[in-house]
XYZ file of C-alpha atoms in Angstrom:
549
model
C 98.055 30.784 38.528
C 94.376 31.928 38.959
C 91.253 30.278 38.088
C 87.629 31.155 38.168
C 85.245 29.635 40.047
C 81.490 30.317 38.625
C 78.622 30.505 41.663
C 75.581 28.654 40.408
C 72.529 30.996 41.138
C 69.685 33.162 39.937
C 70.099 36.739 39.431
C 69.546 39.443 41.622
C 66.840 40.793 43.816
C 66.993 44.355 42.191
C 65.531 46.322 45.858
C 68.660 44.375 47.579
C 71.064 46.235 45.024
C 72.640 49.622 46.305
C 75.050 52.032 44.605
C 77.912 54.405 45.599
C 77.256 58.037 43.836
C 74.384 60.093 42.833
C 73.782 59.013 38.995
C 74.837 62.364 37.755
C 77.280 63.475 35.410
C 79.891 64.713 38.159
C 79.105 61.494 40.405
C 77.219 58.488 38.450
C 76.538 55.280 40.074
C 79.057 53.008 40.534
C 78.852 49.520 39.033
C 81.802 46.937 40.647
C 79.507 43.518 40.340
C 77.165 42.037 37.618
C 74.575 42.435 40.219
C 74.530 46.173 39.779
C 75.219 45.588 36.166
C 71.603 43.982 35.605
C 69.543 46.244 37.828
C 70.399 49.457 36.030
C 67.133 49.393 35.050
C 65.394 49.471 38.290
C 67.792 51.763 39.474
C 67.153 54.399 37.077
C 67.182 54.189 32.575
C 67.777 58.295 32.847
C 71.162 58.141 35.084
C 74.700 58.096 34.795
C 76.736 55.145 35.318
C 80.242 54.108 35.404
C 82.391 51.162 35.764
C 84.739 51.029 38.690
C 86.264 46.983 37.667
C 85.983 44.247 35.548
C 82.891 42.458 35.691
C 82.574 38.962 35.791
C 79.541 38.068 34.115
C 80.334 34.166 33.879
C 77.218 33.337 36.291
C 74.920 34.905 34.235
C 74.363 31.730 31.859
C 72.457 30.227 35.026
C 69.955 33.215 35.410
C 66.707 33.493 34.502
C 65.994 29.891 33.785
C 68.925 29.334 31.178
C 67.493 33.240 29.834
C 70.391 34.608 31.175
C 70.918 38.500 32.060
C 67.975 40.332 31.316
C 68.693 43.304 28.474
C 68.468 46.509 30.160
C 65.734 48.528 28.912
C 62.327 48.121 26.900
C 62.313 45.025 24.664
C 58.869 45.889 22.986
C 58.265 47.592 19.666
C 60.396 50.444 18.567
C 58.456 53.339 20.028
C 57.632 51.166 23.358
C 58.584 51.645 27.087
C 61.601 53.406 28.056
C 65.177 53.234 26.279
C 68.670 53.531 28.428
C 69.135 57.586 28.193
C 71.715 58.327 30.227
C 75.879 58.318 30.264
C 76.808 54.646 30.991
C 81.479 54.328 31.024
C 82.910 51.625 30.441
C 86.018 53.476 31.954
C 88.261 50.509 29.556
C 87.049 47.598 31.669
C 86.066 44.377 30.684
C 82.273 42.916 31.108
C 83.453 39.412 30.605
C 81.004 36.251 30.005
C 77.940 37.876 29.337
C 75.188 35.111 28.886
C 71.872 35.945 27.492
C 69.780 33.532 25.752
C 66.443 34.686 24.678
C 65.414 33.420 21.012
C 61.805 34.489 21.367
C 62.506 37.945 22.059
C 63.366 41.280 19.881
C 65.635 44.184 21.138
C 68.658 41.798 22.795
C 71.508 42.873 24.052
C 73.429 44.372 27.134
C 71.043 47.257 26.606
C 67.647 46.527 24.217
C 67.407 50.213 23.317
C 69.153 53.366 23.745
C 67.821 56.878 23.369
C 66.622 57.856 20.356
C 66.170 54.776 18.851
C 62.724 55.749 18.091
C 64.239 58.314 15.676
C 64.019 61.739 14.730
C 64.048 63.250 17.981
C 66.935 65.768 17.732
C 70.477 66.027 16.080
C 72.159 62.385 15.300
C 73.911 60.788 18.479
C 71.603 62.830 20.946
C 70.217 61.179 23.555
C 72.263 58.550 25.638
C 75.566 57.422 25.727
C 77.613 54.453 26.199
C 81.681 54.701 25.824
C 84.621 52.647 26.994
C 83.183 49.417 27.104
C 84.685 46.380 26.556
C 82.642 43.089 26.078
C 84.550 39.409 26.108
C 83.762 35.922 25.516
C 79.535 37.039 25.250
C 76.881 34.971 24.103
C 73.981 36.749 23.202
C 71.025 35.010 21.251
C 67.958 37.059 20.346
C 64.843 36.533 17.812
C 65.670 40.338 15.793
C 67.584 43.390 16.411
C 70.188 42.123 18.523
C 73.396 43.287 19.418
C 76.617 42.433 21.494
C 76.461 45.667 22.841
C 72.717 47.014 22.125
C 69.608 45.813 20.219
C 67.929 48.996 19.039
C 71.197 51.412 19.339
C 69.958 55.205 18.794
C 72.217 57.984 20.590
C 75.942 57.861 20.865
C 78.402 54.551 20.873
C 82.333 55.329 21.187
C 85.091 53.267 22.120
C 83.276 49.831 22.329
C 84.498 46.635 21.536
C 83.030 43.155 21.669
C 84.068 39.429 21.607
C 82.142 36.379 21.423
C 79.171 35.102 19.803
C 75.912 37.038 18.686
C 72.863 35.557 17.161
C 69.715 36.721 15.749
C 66.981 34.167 14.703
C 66.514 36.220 11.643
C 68.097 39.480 10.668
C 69.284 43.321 12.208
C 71.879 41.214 14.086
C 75.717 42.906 14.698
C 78.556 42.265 16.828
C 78.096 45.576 18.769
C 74.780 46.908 17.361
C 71.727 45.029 15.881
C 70.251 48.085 13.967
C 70.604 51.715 14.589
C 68.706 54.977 14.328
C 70.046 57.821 14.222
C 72.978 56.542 16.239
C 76.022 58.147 15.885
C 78.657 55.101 15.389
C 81.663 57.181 14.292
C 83.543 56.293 17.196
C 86.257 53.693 17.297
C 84.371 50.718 17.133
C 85.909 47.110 17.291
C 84.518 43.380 16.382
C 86.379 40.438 17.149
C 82.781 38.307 17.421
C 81.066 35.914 15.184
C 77.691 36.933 14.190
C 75.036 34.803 12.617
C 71.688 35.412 11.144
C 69.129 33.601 8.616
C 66.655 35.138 6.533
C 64.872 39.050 7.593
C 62.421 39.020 10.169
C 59.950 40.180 7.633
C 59.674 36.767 5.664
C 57.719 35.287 8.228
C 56.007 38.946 9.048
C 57.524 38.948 12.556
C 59.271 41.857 12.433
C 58.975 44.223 15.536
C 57.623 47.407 14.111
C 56.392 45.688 10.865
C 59.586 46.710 8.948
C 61.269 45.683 6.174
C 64.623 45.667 7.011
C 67.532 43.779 6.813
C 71.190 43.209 7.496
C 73.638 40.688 9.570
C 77.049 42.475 9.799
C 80.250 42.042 11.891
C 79.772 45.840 13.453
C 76.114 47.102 12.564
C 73.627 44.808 10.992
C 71.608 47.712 9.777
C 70.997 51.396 9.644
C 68.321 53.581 9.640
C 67.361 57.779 9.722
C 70.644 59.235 9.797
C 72.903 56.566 11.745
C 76.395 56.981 10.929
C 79.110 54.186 10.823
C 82.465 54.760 10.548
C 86.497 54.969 12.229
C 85.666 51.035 13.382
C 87.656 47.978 12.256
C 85.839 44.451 12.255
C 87.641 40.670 12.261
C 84.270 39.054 12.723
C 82.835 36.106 11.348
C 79.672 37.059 9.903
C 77.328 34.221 8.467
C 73.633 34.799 7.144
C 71.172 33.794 4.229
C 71.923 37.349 2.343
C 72.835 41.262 3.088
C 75.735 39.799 5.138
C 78.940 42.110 5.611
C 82.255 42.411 7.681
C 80.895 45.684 9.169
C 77.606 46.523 7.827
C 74.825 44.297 7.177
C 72.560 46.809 5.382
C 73.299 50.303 5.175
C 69.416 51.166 4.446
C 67.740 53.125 2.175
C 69.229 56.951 3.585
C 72.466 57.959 2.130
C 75.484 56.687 3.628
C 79.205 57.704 3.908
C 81.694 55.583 5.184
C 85.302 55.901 5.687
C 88.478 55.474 8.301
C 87.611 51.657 8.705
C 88.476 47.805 7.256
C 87.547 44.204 7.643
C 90.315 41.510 8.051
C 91.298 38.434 9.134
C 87.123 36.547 9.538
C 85.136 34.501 7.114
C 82.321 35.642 5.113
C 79.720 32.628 4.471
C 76.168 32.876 2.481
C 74.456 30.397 2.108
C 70.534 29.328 2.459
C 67.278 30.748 1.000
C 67.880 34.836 -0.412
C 64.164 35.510 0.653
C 64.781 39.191 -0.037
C 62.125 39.282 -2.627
C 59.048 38.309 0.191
C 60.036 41.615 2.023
C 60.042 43.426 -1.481
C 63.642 43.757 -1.871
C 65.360 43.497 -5.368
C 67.869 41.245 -6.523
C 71.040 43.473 -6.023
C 73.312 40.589 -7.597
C 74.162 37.893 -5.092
C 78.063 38.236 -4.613
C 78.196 35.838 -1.225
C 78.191 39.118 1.302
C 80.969 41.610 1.301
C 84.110 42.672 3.544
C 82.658 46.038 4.260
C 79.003 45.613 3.617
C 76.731 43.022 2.949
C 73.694 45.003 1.038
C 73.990 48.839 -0.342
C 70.876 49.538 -1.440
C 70.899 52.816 -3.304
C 73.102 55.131 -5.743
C 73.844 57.805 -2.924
C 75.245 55.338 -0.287
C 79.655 56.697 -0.338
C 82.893 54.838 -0.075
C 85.940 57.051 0.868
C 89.302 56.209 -0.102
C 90.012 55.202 3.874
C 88.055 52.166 3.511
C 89.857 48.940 3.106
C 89.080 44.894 3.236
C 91.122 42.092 3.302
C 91.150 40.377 -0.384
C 92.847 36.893 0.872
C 89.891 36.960 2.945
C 86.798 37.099 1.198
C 86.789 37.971 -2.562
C 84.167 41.124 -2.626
C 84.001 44.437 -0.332
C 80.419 44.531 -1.178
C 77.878 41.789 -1.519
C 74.578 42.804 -2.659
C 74.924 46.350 -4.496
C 73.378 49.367 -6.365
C 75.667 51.905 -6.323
C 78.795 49.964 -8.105
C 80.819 51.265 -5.338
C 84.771 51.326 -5.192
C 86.949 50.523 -2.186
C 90.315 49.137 -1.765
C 91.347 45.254 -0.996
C 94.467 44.477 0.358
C 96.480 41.624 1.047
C 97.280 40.375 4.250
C 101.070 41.177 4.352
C 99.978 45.207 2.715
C 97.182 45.537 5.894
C 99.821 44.345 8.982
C 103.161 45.758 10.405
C 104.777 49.081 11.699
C 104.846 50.536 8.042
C 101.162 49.941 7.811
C 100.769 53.582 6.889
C 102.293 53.475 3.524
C 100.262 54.437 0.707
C 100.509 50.784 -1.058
C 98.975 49.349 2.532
C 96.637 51.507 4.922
C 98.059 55.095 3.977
C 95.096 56.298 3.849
C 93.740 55.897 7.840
C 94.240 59.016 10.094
C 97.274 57.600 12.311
C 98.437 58.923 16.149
C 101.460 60.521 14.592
C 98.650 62.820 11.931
C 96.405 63.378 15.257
C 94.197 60.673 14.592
C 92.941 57.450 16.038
C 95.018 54.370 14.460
C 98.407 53.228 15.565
C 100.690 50.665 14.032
C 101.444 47.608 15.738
C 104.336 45.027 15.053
C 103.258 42.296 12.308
C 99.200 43.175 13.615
C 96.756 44.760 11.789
C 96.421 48.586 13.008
C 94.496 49.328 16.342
C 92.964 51.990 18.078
C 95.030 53.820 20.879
C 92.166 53.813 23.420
C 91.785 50.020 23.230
C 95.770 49.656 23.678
C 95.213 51.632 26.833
C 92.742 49.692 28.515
C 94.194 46.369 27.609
C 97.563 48.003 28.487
C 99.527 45.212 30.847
C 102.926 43.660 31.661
C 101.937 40.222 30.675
C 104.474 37.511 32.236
C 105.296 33.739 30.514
C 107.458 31.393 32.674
C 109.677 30.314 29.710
C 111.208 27.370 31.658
C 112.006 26.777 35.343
C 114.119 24.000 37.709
C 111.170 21.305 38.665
C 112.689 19.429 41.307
C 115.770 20.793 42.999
C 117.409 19.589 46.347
C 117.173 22.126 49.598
C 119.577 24.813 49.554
C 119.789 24.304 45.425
C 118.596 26.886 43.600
C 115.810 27.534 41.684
C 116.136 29.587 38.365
C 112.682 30.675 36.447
C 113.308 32.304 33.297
C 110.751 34.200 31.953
C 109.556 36.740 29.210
C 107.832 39.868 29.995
C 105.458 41.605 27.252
C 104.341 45.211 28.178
C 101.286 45.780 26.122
C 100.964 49.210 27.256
C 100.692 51.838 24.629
C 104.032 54.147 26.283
C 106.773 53.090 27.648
C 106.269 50.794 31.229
C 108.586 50.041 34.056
C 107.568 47.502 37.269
C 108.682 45.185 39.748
C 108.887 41.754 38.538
C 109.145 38.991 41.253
C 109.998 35.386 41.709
C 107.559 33.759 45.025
C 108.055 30.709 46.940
C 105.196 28.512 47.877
C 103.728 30.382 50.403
C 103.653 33.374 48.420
C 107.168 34.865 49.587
C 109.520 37.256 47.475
C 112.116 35.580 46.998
C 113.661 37.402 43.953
C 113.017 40.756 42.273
C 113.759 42.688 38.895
C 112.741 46.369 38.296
C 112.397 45.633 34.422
C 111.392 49.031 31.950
C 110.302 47.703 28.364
C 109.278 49.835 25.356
C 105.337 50.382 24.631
C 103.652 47.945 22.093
C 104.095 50.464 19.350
C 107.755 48.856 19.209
C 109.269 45.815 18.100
C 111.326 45.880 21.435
C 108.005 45.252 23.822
C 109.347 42.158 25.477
C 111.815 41.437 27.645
C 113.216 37.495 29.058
C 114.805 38.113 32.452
C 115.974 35.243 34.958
C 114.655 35.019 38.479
C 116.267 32.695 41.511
C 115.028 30.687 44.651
C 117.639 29.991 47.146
C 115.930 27.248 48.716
C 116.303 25.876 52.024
C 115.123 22.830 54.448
C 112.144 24.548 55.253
C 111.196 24.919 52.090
C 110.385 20.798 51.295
C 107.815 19.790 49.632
C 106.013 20.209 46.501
C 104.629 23.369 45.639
C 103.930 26.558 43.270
C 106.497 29.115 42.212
C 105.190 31.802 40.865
C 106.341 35.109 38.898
C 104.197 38.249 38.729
C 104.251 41.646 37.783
C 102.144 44.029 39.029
C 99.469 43.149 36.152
C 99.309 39.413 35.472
C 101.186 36.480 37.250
C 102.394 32.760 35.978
C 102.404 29.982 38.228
C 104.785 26.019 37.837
C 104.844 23.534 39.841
C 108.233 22.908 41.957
C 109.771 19.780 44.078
C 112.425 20.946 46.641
C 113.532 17.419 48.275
C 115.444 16.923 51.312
C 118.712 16.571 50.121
C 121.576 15.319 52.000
C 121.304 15.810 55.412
C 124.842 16.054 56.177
C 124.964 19.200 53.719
C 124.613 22.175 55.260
C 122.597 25.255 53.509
C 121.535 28.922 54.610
C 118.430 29.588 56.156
C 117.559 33.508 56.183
C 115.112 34.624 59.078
C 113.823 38.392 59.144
C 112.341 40.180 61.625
C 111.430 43.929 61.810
C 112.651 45.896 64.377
C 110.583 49.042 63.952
C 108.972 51.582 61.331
C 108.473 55.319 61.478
C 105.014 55.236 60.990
C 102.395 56.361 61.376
C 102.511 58.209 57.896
C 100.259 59.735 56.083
C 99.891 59.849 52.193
C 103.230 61.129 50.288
C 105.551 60.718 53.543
C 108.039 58.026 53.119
C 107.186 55.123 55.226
C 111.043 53.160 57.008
C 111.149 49.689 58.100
C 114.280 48.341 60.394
C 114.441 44.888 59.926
C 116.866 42.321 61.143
C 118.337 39.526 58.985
C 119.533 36.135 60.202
C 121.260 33.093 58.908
C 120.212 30.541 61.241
C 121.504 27.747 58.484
C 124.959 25.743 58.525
C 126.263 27.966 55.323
C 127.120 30.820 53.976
C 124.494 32.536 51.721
C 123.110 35.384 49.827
C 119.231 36.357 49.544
C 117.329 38.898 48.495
C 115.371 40.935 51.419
C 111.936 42.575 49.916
C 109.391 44.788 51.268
C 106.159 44.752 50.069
C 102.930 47.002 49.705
C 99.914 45.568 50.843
C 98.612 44.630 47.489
C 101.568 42.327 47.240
C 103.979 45.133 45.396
C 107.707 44.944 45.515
C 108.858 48.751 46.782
C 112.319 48.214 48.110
C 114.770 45.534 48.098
C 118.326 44.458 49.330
C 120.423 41.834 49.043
C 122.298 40.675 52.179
C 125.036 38.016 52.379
C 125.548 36.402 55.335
C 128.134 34.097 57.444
C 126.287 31.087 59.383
C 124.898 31.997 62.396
C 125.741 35.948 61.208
C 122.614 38.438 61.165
C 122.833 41.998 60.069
C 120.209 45.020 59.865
C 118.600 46.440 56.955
C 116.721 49.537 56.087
C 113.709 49.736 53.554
C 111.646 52.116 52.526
C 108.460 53.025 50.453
């Protein structure tokens, strides 16, 4: 049983802040705390950067005055300061509770702009790069072009995902990307947030560069120049005034061409002033936003046959539309399951088994492998467990293990006592989450003695997660007798160095007035079951034991 405990402080003093690595390609700059998160900029916008943890970003709500973390990057007009322009990797780790509360200000986001937003500087995607990030529980609250991810997105976004919520006082709002240019958003691209806009900044003739545009979408809200948008899947809430869409708010006045994505399982909701016509827009027909885009604005924009949206959903895949285009609603039961892949449900995706990027789950709407493997975990439930037993009863936790891992996963699961003891252990293997077979209940037991009194937490974990209850052992008779196991090690063959195998001698004694039978562990440092024997002993009997790692 873990729980957080959020630190109450201002943000960091950037010229305190150091880094391992060099910010190059072969060694970027290593980022394990929010503090090294935020000063990216003062470090250097041109460098390299990867994750080496999760980051807990909780804190951040309490920076700045209530502002929270500062976007990294310019936040000026579109051709302004300097843009992020260098690698940043997520490496599949999670920046968790992002805070960032700015209303008055354009270009919000983890990063305000990324190279080439400006546009037009070379071939589409060129310029920075930001891949394998994951983004959970956020909050990020910006006047225009605002983003989960980035504000003013121009190079290359892959493998991103966001949760949470992202707002824009006006328009150019999405749950990764507010609007891009000449960004190349092809890449497996995931929404789980809930995005909400009003009316386009240029109503009230705020907008940053003195645009027109528009767009509040679950992904993207708009593009622009030659930004590309598609292979991403969206289950955001989107809510706006108009040009509101699952994925794309707008997808400008440049030809699109979208395919390899869908919208499921979020709610679509218009409602307010249209306002469209004081920025010199035309009535499109107002169809209360669409699954897959909000506002298609002219007869070139293309819908592949890979393109899907959840009819039970929302009752249009586009809102606001020129072209008349044509893509495919589903039900809910044609869009979920292992046989997803059918022609009369998502046949037409590229899935893991054709070489692309989509795999089936169990009764789930399809996912991408590279999320699967960076969520990938043996996730443990205490189903039930004894609550009050007397000393030298036993303790039984039953509990179901879920490996969420993409393959095939085998660990050590084990039962601990109050102090934190083995007292139990399972080596459990369970299919990948590709199967139907991906869990797994095993049972678990406490032989408890007199020194174990009290009141307490028992706890099961496997090497990923853990799951703590609450446990009475009581004194019990004290004319009953019960074992009492006492170890101590003898001697090891180390020192070893890394690939030997490393031997404990140990010594095992029942000190108690019974008979018993326990299970002997030895651990790793980082708390890992590596060997294990179980010993039965005689009262007053001891015997020796050899473990290894």
């Amino acid at each position: 049983m873990s729980e957080r405990i959020v630190v109450k402080r201002d943000g960091p003093d950037c010229g305190e802040v150091s880094y391992d690595g060099s910010g190059t390609s072969n060694d970027p700059y290593e980022i394990g705390t929010v503090d090294q998160l935020q000063c990216i900029e003062d470090k250097s916008l041109s460098a390299d950067y990867e994750l080496v943890g999760d980051i807990d970003a909780t804190g951040t709500e309490y920076w700045n005055n209530g502002a929270g973390f500062d976007p990294i990057g310019d936040q000026q007009a579109r051709t302004g300061g300097p843009s992020y322009g260098g690698v940043f990797d997520g490496n599949g780790y999670v920046i968790e509770g992002l805070h960032i509360e700015r209303p008055d200000e354009y270009f919000v986001g983890l990063f305000a702009k990324t190279n080439y937003f400006e546009g037009s500087k070379d071939e589409l995607g060129a310029g920075s790069t930001v891949k394998n990030v994951r983004l959970k529980d956020s909050h990020v609250h910006g006047k225009s072009v605002v983003g989960g991810l980035i504000g003013g997105a121009g190079g290359t976004v892959q493998n991103a995902s966001v949760s949470g919520y992202i707002e824009s006082e006006y328009q150019q709002v999405g749950g990764l990307v507010g609007h891009g240019h000449d960004a190349d958003l092809n890449n497996r691209l995931v929404s789980r947030a809930e995005v909400v806009g009003t009316s386009p900044a240029c109503t009230d003739s705020t907008h940053p560069w003195g645009a027109t545009n528009v767009g509040i979408g679950g992904i993207v809200g708009g593009t622009g120049y030659e930004t590309d948008v598609s292979t991403a899947y969206s289950l955001a809430t989107v809510r706006g005034n108009s040009s509101t869409g699952g994925i794309v708010g707008w997808t400008s006045d440049i030809p699109s061409d979208s395919r390899q994505m869908y919208w499921a399982n979020g709610t679509l909701d218009v409602s307010g002033e249209w306002r469209l016509d004081e920025c010199g827009r035309n009535d499109l027909g107002r169809q209360g936003g669409g699954g897959i885009a909000g506002r298609m604005e002219i007869d070139d924009d293309t819908i592949r046959d890979s393109v899907y949206w959840n009819k039970d959903d929302h009752g249009a895949g586009i809102g606001e539309q020129k072209a008349d285009a044509d893509i495919i609603g589903r039900t809910t039961e044609k869009m979920q399951g292992l046989d997803v892949n059918r022609d009369s449900k998502l046949g037409n995706l590229t899935y893991d088994s054709e070489g692309g990027p989509w795999i089936a789950v169990p009764d789930k709407y399809p996912r991408f492998r590279w999320e699967l493997e960076a969520a990938g975990s043996f996730i443990v439930e205490i189903d039930s467990i004894d609550k009050t037993v007397e000393a030298g009863e036993t303790v039984t936790a039953t509990a179901t293990i879920t490996n969420t891992n993409i393959e095939e996963e085998t660990q050590n699961v084990v039962l601990t006592d109050f102090n934190g003891n083995p007292v139990d252990t399972e080596v459990v293997t369970i299919d990948g989450n590709v199967s139907e077979t991906n869990t797994k209940q095993i049972q678990l037991s406490w032989e408890t003695t007199i020194s174990d009194n009290g009141t307490g937490t028992a706890t099961v974990r496997t090497e990923d997660t853990e799951a703590g209850e609450e446990v009475t052992v009581t004194n019990g008779k004290e004319s009953e007798a019960v074992a009492d196991f006492d170890v101590s090690v003898d001697g090891t063959n180390e020192p070893v160095t890394e690939g030997d195998r490393l031997t404990v001698e140990a010594t095992v004694q029942n000190d108690g007035g019974a008979d018993g039978e326990q299970s002997v562990v030895l651990g790793s440092p980082d708390g890992t079951v590596v060997d294990s024997k179980q010993v039965d002993l005689n009262s007053e009997q001891s015997t020796t034991v050899s473990l290894s790692w």
